Amino acid sequence: MHGLMMDTQLSISSILRHAEKVHQHCEIVSRKPEGGVFRYTYKDAGRRARQAANVLTRLGVKQQDRVATLAWNTHRHYELYFAVSGSGAVLHTVNPRLFPEQIIYILNHAEDEVLFVDIQFVPLIEAIHDQLPLLKHIVLMVDKDKMPESKLDLLCYEELIDAASEEYEWPSFDENMAATLCYTSGTTGNPKGVLYSHRSTVIHALASVSNDALGVCNQSVVLPVVPMFHVNAWGVPYGATAGGAKLVLPGAGMDGASLYELISGEEVSLLLGVPTVWLGLLQYCDQEKLTLSSVEEVVIGGSAAPMSMIKAFQEKHDAFVIHAWGMTELSPMGTVNSMNNYMASLSQEERYKLQTKQGRPIYGIEIRIVDAEGKELLQDGKAFGRLQVRGPWVASSYYKHEDQSDWEDGWFDTGDVATIDEHGYMNIVDRAKDVIKSGGEWISSIDVENIAIGHEAVAECAVVGVPHPKWDERPLLLVVLNPGTSLTKEEMLEYLSDKIVKWWMPDEVMFVEELPHTPTGKLLKRELRDQYQDVYTQ
Ligand code: AMP
């Protein structure tokens, strides 16, 4: 017997419709890529999203057509989040940091016919346009009086919006229909598309803003520095809208000074971003002797949050770090390390240690670790193995891709290696391909990096395993120094010596100007391994 409840389909448009009615006066603040700050309310955003939906119809976009964006975190991008998916088309957010060949590949693979771009990306599109045979319309998201000269036939977003009706009836459809598309930035092979549905997006948004996760509500002032062009900015635009939070969108300004200005001016309480962004902000605050007085919590994910960063936010800015882990294939939230009774019962030092773990699964996500034969391992905080996940917002396959090798018995294999302790806390040891295998034992490159970065002279560092004649592989530490500081190999090793076991100690420390990164800001370790492969064999 079925329950006797209404069969209401979950839809992305319903989130904005809710905010428009219930949180109508709540603000959205956006730094425009062409300069200046724009502010309006959820009520205005609802109106402009309906106008944008009418623009899509005018441009010939039909249900389930893919519509691409190449854009920063702005109010216009936000409007498209709802207009495109809400009208039944699929929002394809494109990461501008990908190589041009990858951008060409994914725009053609997704068969995008309409592309919305920010002004900074016009030269990029001009350069690759003749390799995008399917593209019919390019809409530039800029004020009317800032439209640039271009060899391309560019439409102006603001002009189209002005001419569009405010009347639009959001269609209702099967909640399992595709809503958004995001390609992973795999370091080998072509990027693979993850196709989210309305159902997965709405459930993910509700779960991730709950109190035990990010705790986003009407009293929050949220600044997602995580880009809207990658995994829907961790779902924050949807979650903040559902919760009626004040939403602050940083545009292209991710440097310490621009972020500080926005955080202090708008009294931001919740920050979300990757560690490299926070390094810049913390350095800027140190230099200028400033504190982030309005900030209560900082969500850090995408790469491991080092203890020195967790401590700096807590001790210098009285801001609690919520360490989180996720992936494009998980919409992306998987585990979150928020405050709870157990953490509250610990001493400050024990708490910091716990905070370096990536946390516990949010309700809806199940995790397990398995050995090489696929046998589930103990949750004792020591055994480590391949991390697998399942749940309603985990991908079941890639878009237009036959290969199912990342899925096994209904579980998705994340490619990460992790431990899970008796309290359910997951700790990422490494990416499976980055773990260092030395004399038959494993060394966590992340653990060594997290300790090395604690030295005040170290701005950024990477640990990679390189071939060694006796031990198979040995760790090599590459260090970028903070400006105006100096450090020797001996001083670095001395600093590490009482913090890690002896056989984890890097055999060599090298000082470099910069480290290579992936388009989503992670260390590109494959390139480092290739570049330094002969260090121990020469
Ligand atoms: P992406 O799909 O680009 O979001 O990258 C997902 C990958 O980033 C994961 O599989 C992890 O390897 C890594 N990652 C994400 N969050 C964390 C974290 N908090 N600590 C360590 N690695 C992380």
Coordinates of C-alpha atoms and ligand atoms in Angstrom, one line a residue:
M1 CA 0.0 0.0 0.0
H2 CA 1.4 3.4 -0.9
G3 CA 1.2 6.3 1.5
L4 CA -1.4 8.8 0.8
M5 CA 0.8 11.9 0.3
M6 CA 1.0 14.4 -2.5
D7 CA 3.3 13.4 -5.3
T8 CA 5.1 16.7 -5.5
Q9 CA 8.2 16.5 -7.7
L10 CA 11.4 18.1 -6.3
S11 CA 12.6 20.9 -8.5
I12 CA 15.3 23.6 -8.4
S13 CA 12.8 26.3 -9.3
S14 CA 10.8 25.5 -6.2
I15 CA 13.8 26.7 -4.1
L16 CA 13.8 30.2 -5.6
R17 CA 10.0 30.3 -5.5
H18 CA 10.1 29.6 -1.8
A19 CA 12.8 32.3 -1.2
E20 CA 10.9 34.8 -3.3
K21 CA 7.8 34.5 -1.1
V22 CA 9.3 33.7 2.3
H23 CA 12.7 35.5 2.3
Q24 CA 11.8 38.2 -0.2
H25 CA 13.7 41.0 1.6
C26 CA 16.8 39.0 2.2
E27 CA 19.8 40.3 0.2
I28 CA 22.1 39.0 -2.5
V29 CA 25.3 41.0 -2.9
S30 CA 27.5 40.5 -6.0
R31 CA 30.7 41.9 -7.2
K32 CA 30.4 42.5 -10.9
P33 CA 33.2 41.3 -13.2
E34 CA 33.0 44.6 -15.0
G35 CA 33.5 46.5 -11.7
G36 CA 31.2 47.7 -8.9
V37 CA 29.0 45.9 -6.4
F38 CA 25.4 45.0 -7.1
R39 CA 22.8 44.3 -4.5
Y40 CA 19.2 43.1 -4.6
T41 CA 16.8 40.7 -2.9
Y42 CA 15.5 37.2 -3.4
K43 CA 12.3 38.8 -4.7
D44 CA 14.2 40.7 -7.4
A45 CA 16.3 37.6 -8.2
G46 CA 13.1 35.6 -8.7
R47 CA 11.8 38.2 -11.1
R48 CA 15.0 38.4 -13.1
A49 CA 15.3 34.5 -13.2
R50 CA 11.8 34.4 -14.8
Q51 CA 13.0 37.0 -17.3
A52 CA 16.1 34.9 -18.0
A53 CA 13.9 31.9 -18.5
N54 CA 12.0 33.9 -21.2
V55 CA 15.3 34.8 -22.7
L56 CA 16.2 31.1 -23.0
T57 CA 12.9 30.4 -24.8
R58 CA 13.6 33.3 -27.2
L59 CA 17.0 31.8 -27.9
G60 CA 15.4 28.6 -28.9
V61 CA 16.4 26.5 -25.8
K62 CA 14.2 23.5 -25.3
Q63 CA 13.8 21.0 -22.4
Q64 CA 17.0 19.1 -21.6
D65 CA 19.1 21.2 -24.0
R66 CA 22.5 21.9 -22.4
V67 CA 23.2 25.6 -21.8
A68 CA 26.8 26.5 -20.9
T69 CA 28.2 29.2 -18.6
L70 CA 31.8 30.4 -18.3
A71 CA 31.4 32.7 -15.4
W72 CA 32.4 33.8 -11.9
N73 CA 30.3 33.9 -8.8
T74 CA 27.8 36.7 -9.6
H75 CA 24.1 37.5 -9.4
R76 CA 23.7 36.9 -13.1
H77 CA 25.3 33.4 -12.9
Y78 CA 23.0 32.8 -9.9
E79 CA 19.9 33.8 -12.0
L80 CA 20.9 31.3 -14.6
Y81 CA 21.3 28.5 -12.0
F82 CA 17.5 28.8 -11.6
A83 CA 16.4 30.0 -15.0
V84 CA 18.2 27.2 -17.0
S85 CA 17.4 24.2 -14.7
G86 CA 14.1 25.6 -13.7
S87 CA 12.9 25.8 -17.3
G88 CA 13.8 22.2 -17.8
A89 CA 17.1 22.7 -19.6
V90 CA 20.5 21.6 -18.3
L91 CA 23.0 24.1 -16.8
H92 CA 26.5 23.2 -17.9
T93 CA 29.0 25.2 -15.8
V94 CA 32.4 25.3 -17.5
N95 CA 35.6 25.8 -15.6
P96 CA 37.6 28.6 -17.3
R97 CA 40.8 27.3 -15.7
L98 CA 40.7 24.2 -17.8
F99 CA 43.1 24.1 -20.8
P100 CA 41.5 25.6 -24.0
E101 CA 41.5 22.1 -25.6
Q102 CA 39.6 20.7 -22.7
I103 CA 37.0 23.5 -22.9
I104 CA 36.6 22.8 -26.6
Y105 CA 36.2 19.2 -25.8
I106 CA 33.5 19.6 -23.1
L107 CA 31.5 22.2 -25.0
N108 CA 31.3 19.9 -28.0
H109 CA 30.8 16.8 -25.9
A110 CA 27.9 18.5 -24.1
E111 CA 26.5 19.8 -27.4
D112 CA 26.0 23.3 -26.0
E113 CA 24.2 25.7 -28.4
V114 CA 24.0 28.7 -26.1
L115 CA 26.9 30.0 -23.9
F116 CA 26.7 32.7 -21.3
V117 CA 30.1 34.3 -20.5
D118 CA 31.6 37.0 -18.2
I119 CA 33.6 39.7 -19.9
Q120 CA 37.0 38.3 -18.8
F121 CA 36.4 35.3 -21.0
V122 CA 35.7 37.0 -24.3
P123 CA 39.3 36.6 -25.5
L124 CA 39.2 32.9 -24.7
I125 CA 36.0 32.4 -26.7
E126 CA 37.3 34.5 -29.5
A127 CA 40.3 32.2 -29.7
I128 CA 38.4 28.9 -29.7
H129 CA 35.1 29.9 -31.4
D130 CA 35.9 28.3 -34.7
Q131 CA 36.3 24.9 -33.1
L132 CA 32.8 25.1 -31.6
P133 CA 30.6 24.2 -34.6
L134 CA 27.4 23.7 -32.5
L135 CA 27.4 27.0 -30.7
K136 CA 24.6 29.3 -31.9
H137 CA 24.5 32.1 -29.4
I138 CA 27.0 33.7 -27.1
V139 CA 25.5 36.0 -24.4
L140 CA 27.8 38.4 -22.6
M141 CA 26.9 39.0 -19.0
V142 CA 27.8 42.7 -18.7
D143 CA 26.1 46.1 -18.3
K144 CA 24.8 47.5 -21.5
D145 CA 27.3 50.4 -21.6
K146 CA 30.2 48.0 -21.1
M147 CA 29.7 45.8 -24.1
P148 CA 33.2 45.4 -25.7
E149 CA 34.2 45.4 -29.4
S150 CA 34.5 41.8 -30.6
K151 CA 34.8 39.9 -33.8
L152 CA 32.1 37.7 -32.5
D153 CA 28.4 38.3 -32.6
L154 CA 27.8 38.8 -28.9
L155 CA 24.4 39.3 -27.3
C156 CA 24.0 41.5 -24.2
Y157 CA 22.5 39.7 -21.2
E158 CA 21.1 42.9 -19.6
E159 CA 19.6 44.0 -22.9
L160 CA 17.9 40.6 -23.3
I161 CA 16.6 40.7 -19.7
D162 CA 15.2 44.2 -20.1
A163 CA 13.2 43.1 -23.1
A164 CA 11.9 40.0 -21.5
S165 CA 8.6 39.6 -19.8
E166 CA 8.5 39.1 -16.0
E167 CA 5.7 36.5 -16.4
Y168 CA 6.8 32.9 -16.5
E169 CA 5.2 29.8 -15.2
W170 CA 7.9 27.4 -14.0
P171 CA 7.1 24.0 -15.6
S172 CA 6.7 20.9 -13.5
F173 CA 8.4 17.7 -14.6
D174 CA 9.8 14.4 -13.3
E175 CA 12.3 15.2 -10.5
N176 CA 14.8 12.7 -12.0
M177 CA 15.3 14.8 -15.0
A178 CA 18.8 16.2 -15.6
A179 CA 19.3 19.7 -14.1
T180 CA 23.0 20.5 -14.2
L181 CA 26.2 19.1 -15.7
C182 CA 29.8 19.5 -14.5
Y183 CA 32.9 17.9 -15.9
T184 CA 35.6 16.6 -13.6
S185 CA 39.0 18.0 -14.1
G186 CA 40.8 14.6 -14.3
T187 CA 44.5 14.9 -14.8
T188 CA 44.6 12.2 -17.4
G189 CA 42.3 11.6 -20.3
N190 CA 39.4 13.7 -21.2
P191 CA 37.2 15.3 -18.5
K192 CA 34.1 13.3 -17.6
G193 CA 30.7 14.7 -17.2
V194 CA 28.6 14.3 -14.0
L195 CA 24.9 14.9 -14.7
Y196 CA 22.9 16.0 -11.6
S197 CA 19.2 15.7 -11.4
H198 CA 16.6 18.0 -9.8
R199 CA 16.0 15.4 -7.1
S200 CA 19.7 14.9 -6.3
T201 CA 20.3 18.6 -6.2
V202 CA 17.4 19.5 -3.9
I203 CA 18.1 16.6 -1.5
H204 CA 21.8 17.5 -1.4
A205 CA 21.0 21.1 -0.7
L206 CA 18.7 20.3 2.1
A207 CA 21.1 17.9 3.7
S208 CA 24.1 20.1 3.4
V209 CA 22.6 23.2 5.0
S210 CA 21.2 21.2 8.0
N211 CA 22.6 22.1 11.4
D212 CA 24.8 19.1 11.7
A213 CA 26.4 20.0 8.3
L214 CA 26.9 23.6 7.3
G215 CA 24.1 25.1 9.4
V216 CA 23.0 27.7 6.9
C217 CA 19.8 29.6 7.8
N218 CA 18.2 33.0 7.6
Q219 CA 20.6 34.5 10.1
S220 CA 23.7 33.4 8.1
V221 CA 25.6 35.7 5.8
V222 CA 27.3 33.3 3.4
L223 CA 30.3 33.9 1.2
P224 CA 31.0 31.0 -1.2
V225 CA 34.5 31.6 -2.6
V226 CA 34.2 28.1 -4.1
P227 CA 33.4 28.8 -7.7
M228 CA 30.0 28.5 -9.2
F229 CA 31.8 27.0 -12.3
H230 CA 32.8 23.9 -10.3
V231 CA 30.3 21.5 -8.7
N232 CA 27.7 24.2 -8.3
A233 CA 29.8 26.0 -5.7
W234 CA 29.3 23.0 -3.4
G235 CA 25.5 23.5 -3.8
V236 CA 25.6 26.7 -1.7
P237 CA 23.5 28.8 -4.1
Y238 CA 20.7 26.4 -3.7
G239 CA 21.1 25.8 0.1
A240 CA 21.5 29.5 1.0
T241 CA 18.4 30.3 -1.0
A242 CA 16.4 27.5 0.7
G243 CA 17.5 28.8 4.1
G244 CA 17.0 32.4 3.2
A245 CA 20.6 33.4 4.0
K246 CA 22.2 36.6 2.9
L247 CA 24.3 35.5 -0.1
V248 CA 27.5 37.4 -0.9
L249 CA 29.1 36.6 -4.3
P250 CA 32.7 37.6 -4.8
G251 CA 32.9 37.8 -8.6
A252 CA 36.5 37.5 -9.8
G253 CA 38.1 38.9 -6.6
M254 CA 39.6 35.9 -4.8
D255 CA 42.7 37.7 -3.4
G256 CA 43.1 38.5 0.3
A257 CA 42.4 42.2 0.0
S258 CA 39.2 41.9 -2.1
L259 CA 37.9 39.1 0.1
Y260 CA 38.6 41.0 3.3
E261 CA 36.8 44.1 2.0
L262 CA 33.7 42.0 1.2
I263 CA 33.7 40.0 4.4
S264 CA 34.0 43.1 6.7
G265 CA 31.7 45.3 4.6
E266 CA 28.9 42.7 4.4
E267 CA 29.5 41.2 7.9
V268 CA 29.9 37.7 6.5
S269 CA 29.5 34.9 9.1
L270 CA 30.2 31.8 7.0
L271 CA 33.0 31.3 4.5
L272 CA 33.4 28.4 2.1
G273 CA 36.5 27.6 0.1
V274 CA 39.6 25.7 -0.6
P275 CA 42.8 26.0 1.5
T276 CA 44.8 28.1 -1.0
V277 CA 42.2 30.9 -1.0
W278 CA 42.4 31.0 2.8
L279 CA 46.2 31.1 2.8
G280 CA 45.9 34.3 0.8
L281 CA 43.3 35.8 3.2
L282 CA 45.1 34.8 6.3
Q283 CA 48.4 36.3 5.0
Y284 CA 46.7 39.5 4.1
C285 CA 45.1 39.8 7.6
D286 CA 48.5 39.1 9.2
Q287 CA 50.2 41.7 7.1
E288 CA 47.6 44.4 7.7
K289 CA 46.9 43.4 11.3
L290 CA 43.2 42.8 10.7
T291 CA 40.8 40.4 12.2
L292 CA 37.7 38.7 10.6
S293 CA 35.4 39.8 13.4
S294 CA 32.1 38.8 11.8
V295 CA 33.2 35.4 10.7
E296 CA 31.9 32.5 12.9
E297 CA 32.7 29.5 10.7
V298 CA 35.0 28.7 7.8
V299 CA 34.2 25.6 5.7
I300 CA 37.4 24.2 4.1
G301 CA 37.4 21.4 1.6
G302 CA 38.7 20.4 -1.9
S303 CA 42.1 19.7 -0.3
A304 CA 43.1 18.8 3.2
A305 CA 42.9 21.7 5.8
P306 CA 46.2 21.8 7.7
M307 CA 46.2 22.1 11.4
S308 CA 48.1 25.4 11.2
M309 CA 45.2 26.9 9.2
I310 CA 42.6 25.5 11.6
K311 CA 44.5 27.1 14.5
A312 CA 45.0 30.4 12.7
F313 CA 41.3 30.9 12.1
Q314 CA 40.5 29.9 15.7
E315 CA 43.2 31.7 17.6
K316 CA 43.5 34.9 15.5
H317 CA 40.0 35.3 14.2
D318 CA 37.8 33.3 16.7
A319 CA 36.4 31.4 13.7
F320 CA 35.7 27.7 13.9
V321 CA 36.9 25.6 10.9
I322 CA 34.5 23.0 9.5
H323 CA 36.6 20.6 7.5
A324 CA 34.6 18.9 4.7
W325 CA 35.3 16.4 2.0
G326 CA 33.5 15.8 -1.2
M327 CA 33.9 15.3 -5.0
T328 CA 32.3 16.4 -8.2
E329 CA 30.7 12.9 -8.3
L330 CA 29.1 13.6 -4.9
S331 CA 27.4 16.9 -5.8
P332 CA 29.9 17.4 -3.8
M333 CA 29.3 17.0 -0.1
G334 CA 30.2 13.7 1.5
T335 CA 31.5 14.2 5.0
V336 CA 31.5 17.2 7.3
N337 CA 33.4 17.8 10.6
S338 CA 31.1 20.2 12.4
M339 CA 30.9 20.8 16.2
N340 CA 29.1 18.1 18.2
N341 CA 29.0 16.8 21.8
Y342 CA 31.9 14.5 21.3
M343 CA 34.2 17.3 19.9
A344 CA 33.0 19.7 22.6
S345 CA 34.1 17.2 25.3
L346 CA 37.7 17.3 24.1
S347 CA 40.6 19.6 25.1
Q348 CA 41.5 22.3 22.6
E349 CA 44.6 20.4 21.4
E350 CA 42.6 17.2 20.9
R351 CA 39.9 19.2 19.1
Y352 CA 42.4 20.6 16.6
K353 CA 43.7 17.1 15.9
L354 CA 40.1 15.9 15.3
Q355 CA 39.4 18.9 13.1
T356 CA 42.2 17.8 10.6
K357 CA 40.0 14.7 9.8
Q358 CA 37.5 15.2 7.1
G359 CA 34.5 14.4 9.3
R360 CA 31.5 12.2 9.3
P361 CA 29.1 11.4 6.5
I362 CA 26.0 13.7 6.4
Y363 CA 22.8 11.7 6.5
G364 CA 22.1 10.4 3.1
I365 CA 25.7 9.4 2.4
E366 CA 27.1 6.0 3.4
I367 CA 30.9 5.4 3.3
R368 CA 33.1 2.4 3.7
I369 CA 36.8 1.5 3.2
V370 CA 37.9 -1.7 1.4
D371 CA 41.1 -3.5 0.8
A372 CA 42.6 -4.5 -2.6
E373 CA 40.2 -7.5 -2.8
G374 CA 37.2 -5.3 -2.1
K375 CA 36.8 -6.7 1.5
E376 CA 35.4 -4.1 4.0
L377 CA 37.9 -2.9 6.5
L378 CA 37.6 -2.1 10.2
Q379 CA 36.5 1.3 11.5
D380 CA 39.3 1.6 14.0
G381 CA 41.1 4.7 12.8
K382 CA 44.1 2.7 11.8
A383 CA 43.2 0.4 8.9
F384 CA 43.2 2.3 5.6
G385 CA 41.8 1.4 2.3
R386 CA 39.9 2.6 -0.8
L387 CA 37.1 4.9 0.2
Q388 CA 33.7 4.0 -1.4
V389 CA 30.4 5.9 -1.1
R390 CA 26.8 5.6 -2.1
G391 CA 23.7 7.7 -1.7
P392 CA 21.0 9.7 -3.5
W393 CA 23.4 12.4 -4.6
V394 CA 26.2 10.2 -5.8
A395 CA 26.7 9.7 -9.6
S396 CA 25.7 6.3 -11.0
S397 CA 27.7 6.8 -14.2
Y398 CA 29.4 9.5 -16.3
Y399 CA 27.5 11.4 -19.1
K400 CA 27.8 9.7 -22.5
H401 CA 30.5 7.4 -21.1
E402 CA 30.4 3.6 -21.2
D403 CA 33.1 2.9 -18.6
Q404 CA 31.7 1.7 -15.3
S405 CA 35.0 0.7 -13.7
D406 CA 34.6 3.2 -10.9
W407 CA 31.5 1.5 -9.6
E408 CA 31.4 -1.8 -7.8
D409 CA 28.3 -3.5 -6.2
G410 CA 26.4 -0.2 -6.1
W411 CA 29.3 1.7 -4.5
F412 CA 31.3 4.4 -6.1
D413 CA 35.1 4.1 -5.7
T414 CA 36.3 7.6 -4.9
G415 CA 40.0 7.0 -5.7
D416 CA 40.9 8.3 -2.2
V417 CA 42.5 6.2 0.5
A418 CA 41.1 6.8 4.0
T419 CA 40.7 5.6 7.6
I420 CA 37.4 5.7 9.5
D421 CA 37.6 5.7 13.3
E422 CA 35.2 4.3 15.9
H423 CA 33.3 7.6 16.1
G424 CA 32.7 7.5 12.4
Y425 CA 35.3 10.2 11.5
M426 CA 36.8 9.7 8.1
N427 CA 40.4 10.8 7.4
I428 CA 41.8 11.1 3.9
V429 CA 45.3 9.5 3.8
D430 CA 45.9 10.3 0.2
R431 CA 44.7 10.0 -3.4
A432 CA 45.3 6.3 -4.2
K433 CA 47.8 7.3 -6.9
D434 CA 49.7 9.8 -4.6
V435 CA 50.3 7.4 -1.7
I436 CA 54.1 6.8 -1.3
K437 CA 55.1 3.2 -1.1
S438 CA 58.4 2.9 0.7
G439 CA 59.9 -0.5 1.5
G440 CA 56.4 -2.1 1.4
E441 CA 55.0 0.4 3.8
W442 CA 52.7 3.4 3.0
I443 CA 53.4 7.0 3.7
S444 CA 50.7 9.6 3.6
S445 CA 51.9 12.6 1.6
I446 CA 49.1 14.7 2.9
D447 CA 50.1 14.1 6.6
V448 CA 53.7 15.2 5.9
E449 CA 52.5 18.3 3.9
N450 CA 50.1 19.3 6.7
I451 CA 53.0 19.3 9.2
A452 CA 55.5 21.0 6.9
I453 CA 53.1 23.9 6.2
G454 CA 53.0 24.6 9.9
H455 CA 56.5 26.1 9.6
E456 CA 56.2 29.9 9.4
A457 CA 58.5 30.2 6.5
V458 CA 56.5 27.8 4.3
A459 CA 53.9 29.3 2.0
E460 CA 53.0 26.0 0.2
C461 CA 54.5 22.6 -0.1
A462 CA 54.1 19.2 -1.8
V463 CA 55.3 15.8 -0.9
V464 CA 55.7 13.2 -3.7
G465 CA 57.1 9.7 -3.9
V466 CA 59.9 9.3 -6.4
P467 CA 61.7 6.1 -7.4
H468 CA 64.5 5.0 -5.0
P469 CA 67.0 2.2 -5.8
K470 CA 66.6 0.5 -2.4
W471 CA 63.1 1.5 -1.0
D472 CA 61.0 1.6 -4.3
E473 CA 59.9 5.1 -3.5
R474 CA 61.0 7.7 -1.0
P475 CA 59.3 11.1 -0.2
L476 CA 60.6 14.3 -1.7
L477 CA 59.5 17.6 -0.1
L478 CA 59.1 20.6 -2.4
V479 CA 58.7 23.9 -0.6
V480 CA 57.6 27.4 -1.7
L481 CA 58.8 30.0 0.8
N482 CA 56.9 33.0 2.1
P483 CA 58.3 36.2 0.7
G484 CA 61.2 37.6 2.7
T485 CA 61.9 34.4 4.6
S486 CA 64.7 31.9 4.4
L487 CA 65.0 28.2 5.3
T488 CA 67.5 25.5 4.8
K489 CA 67.0 21.8 4.2
E490 CA 68.5 21.0 7.6
E491 CA 66.1 23.5 9.4
M492 CA 63.1 22.0 7.6
L493 CA 64.1 18.4 8.5
E494 CA 64.8 19.5 12.1
Y495 CA 61.3 21.0 12.3
L496 CA 59.7 17.8 11.1
S497 CA 61.9 15.5 13.2
D498 CA 59.8 15.4 16.3
K499 CA 56.5 15.5 14.5
I500 CA 56.6 12.5 12.1
V501 CA 58.1 9.0 12.4
K502 CA 61.6 8.6 11.1
W503 CA 60.9 6.6 8.0
W504 CA 58.4 9.2 6.8
M505 CA 61.1 11.9 6.8
P506 CA 61.7 13.2 3.2
D507 CA 65.2 12.2 2.0
E508 CA 65.4 15.5 0.1
V509 CA 64.0 19.0 0.5
M510 CA 64.0 21.3 -2.6
F511 CA 63.0 25.0 -2.7
V512 CA 60.9 26.1 -5.7
E513 CA 59.3 29.3 -6.9
E514 CA 55.9 27.8 -7.4
L515 CA 54.0 24.5 -7.6
P516 CA 51.8 23.3 -10.4
H517 CA 48.0 23.1 -9.8
T518 CA 45.0 21.4 -11.4
P519 CA 42.2 23.7 -12.7
T520 CA 40.4 23.2 -9.4
G521 CA 43.4 24.3 -7.3
K522 CA 44.8 20.9 -6.3
L523 CA 48.5 20.1 -6.4
L524 CA 49.4 18.5 -9.7
K525 CA 51.5 15.7 -8.3
R526 CA 51.8 13.7 -11.4
E527 CA 53.7 16.5 -13.0
L528 CA 56.0 16.8 -10.0
R529 CA 56.7 13.1 -10.0
D530 CA 57.6 13.2 -13.7
Q531 CA 59.8 16.3 -13.2
Y532 CA 61.7 15.0 -10.2
Q533 CA 61.7 11.2 -11.0
D534 CA 65.6 11.0 -11.1
V535 CA 66.3 12.8 -7.8
Y536 CA 67.2 9.6 -5.9
T537 CA 68.5 7.5 -8.8
Q538 CA 71.1 9.9 -10.3
Ligands
AMP1 P1 36.8 17.4 -7.2 O1 36.0 16.3 -7.8 O2 37.6 18.2 -8.2 O3 36.0 18.2 -6.3 O4 38.0 16.7 -6.3 C1 37.6 15.7 -5.4 C2 38.9 15.2 -4.6 O5 39.4 16.3 -3.9 C3 38.6 14.1 -3.6 O6 38.5 12.9 -4.2 C4 39.8 14.3 -2.7 O7 40.9 13.6 -3.2 C5 40.1 15.8 -2.7 N1 39.5 16.4 -1.5 C6 38.3 17.0 -1.4 N2 38.1 17.5 -0.2 C7 39.2 17.1 0.5 C8 39.7 17.3 1.9 N3 38.9 18.0 2.8 N4 40.8 16.7 2.2 C9 41.6 16.1 1.4 N5 41.3 15.9 0.1 C10 40.1 16.4 -0.3

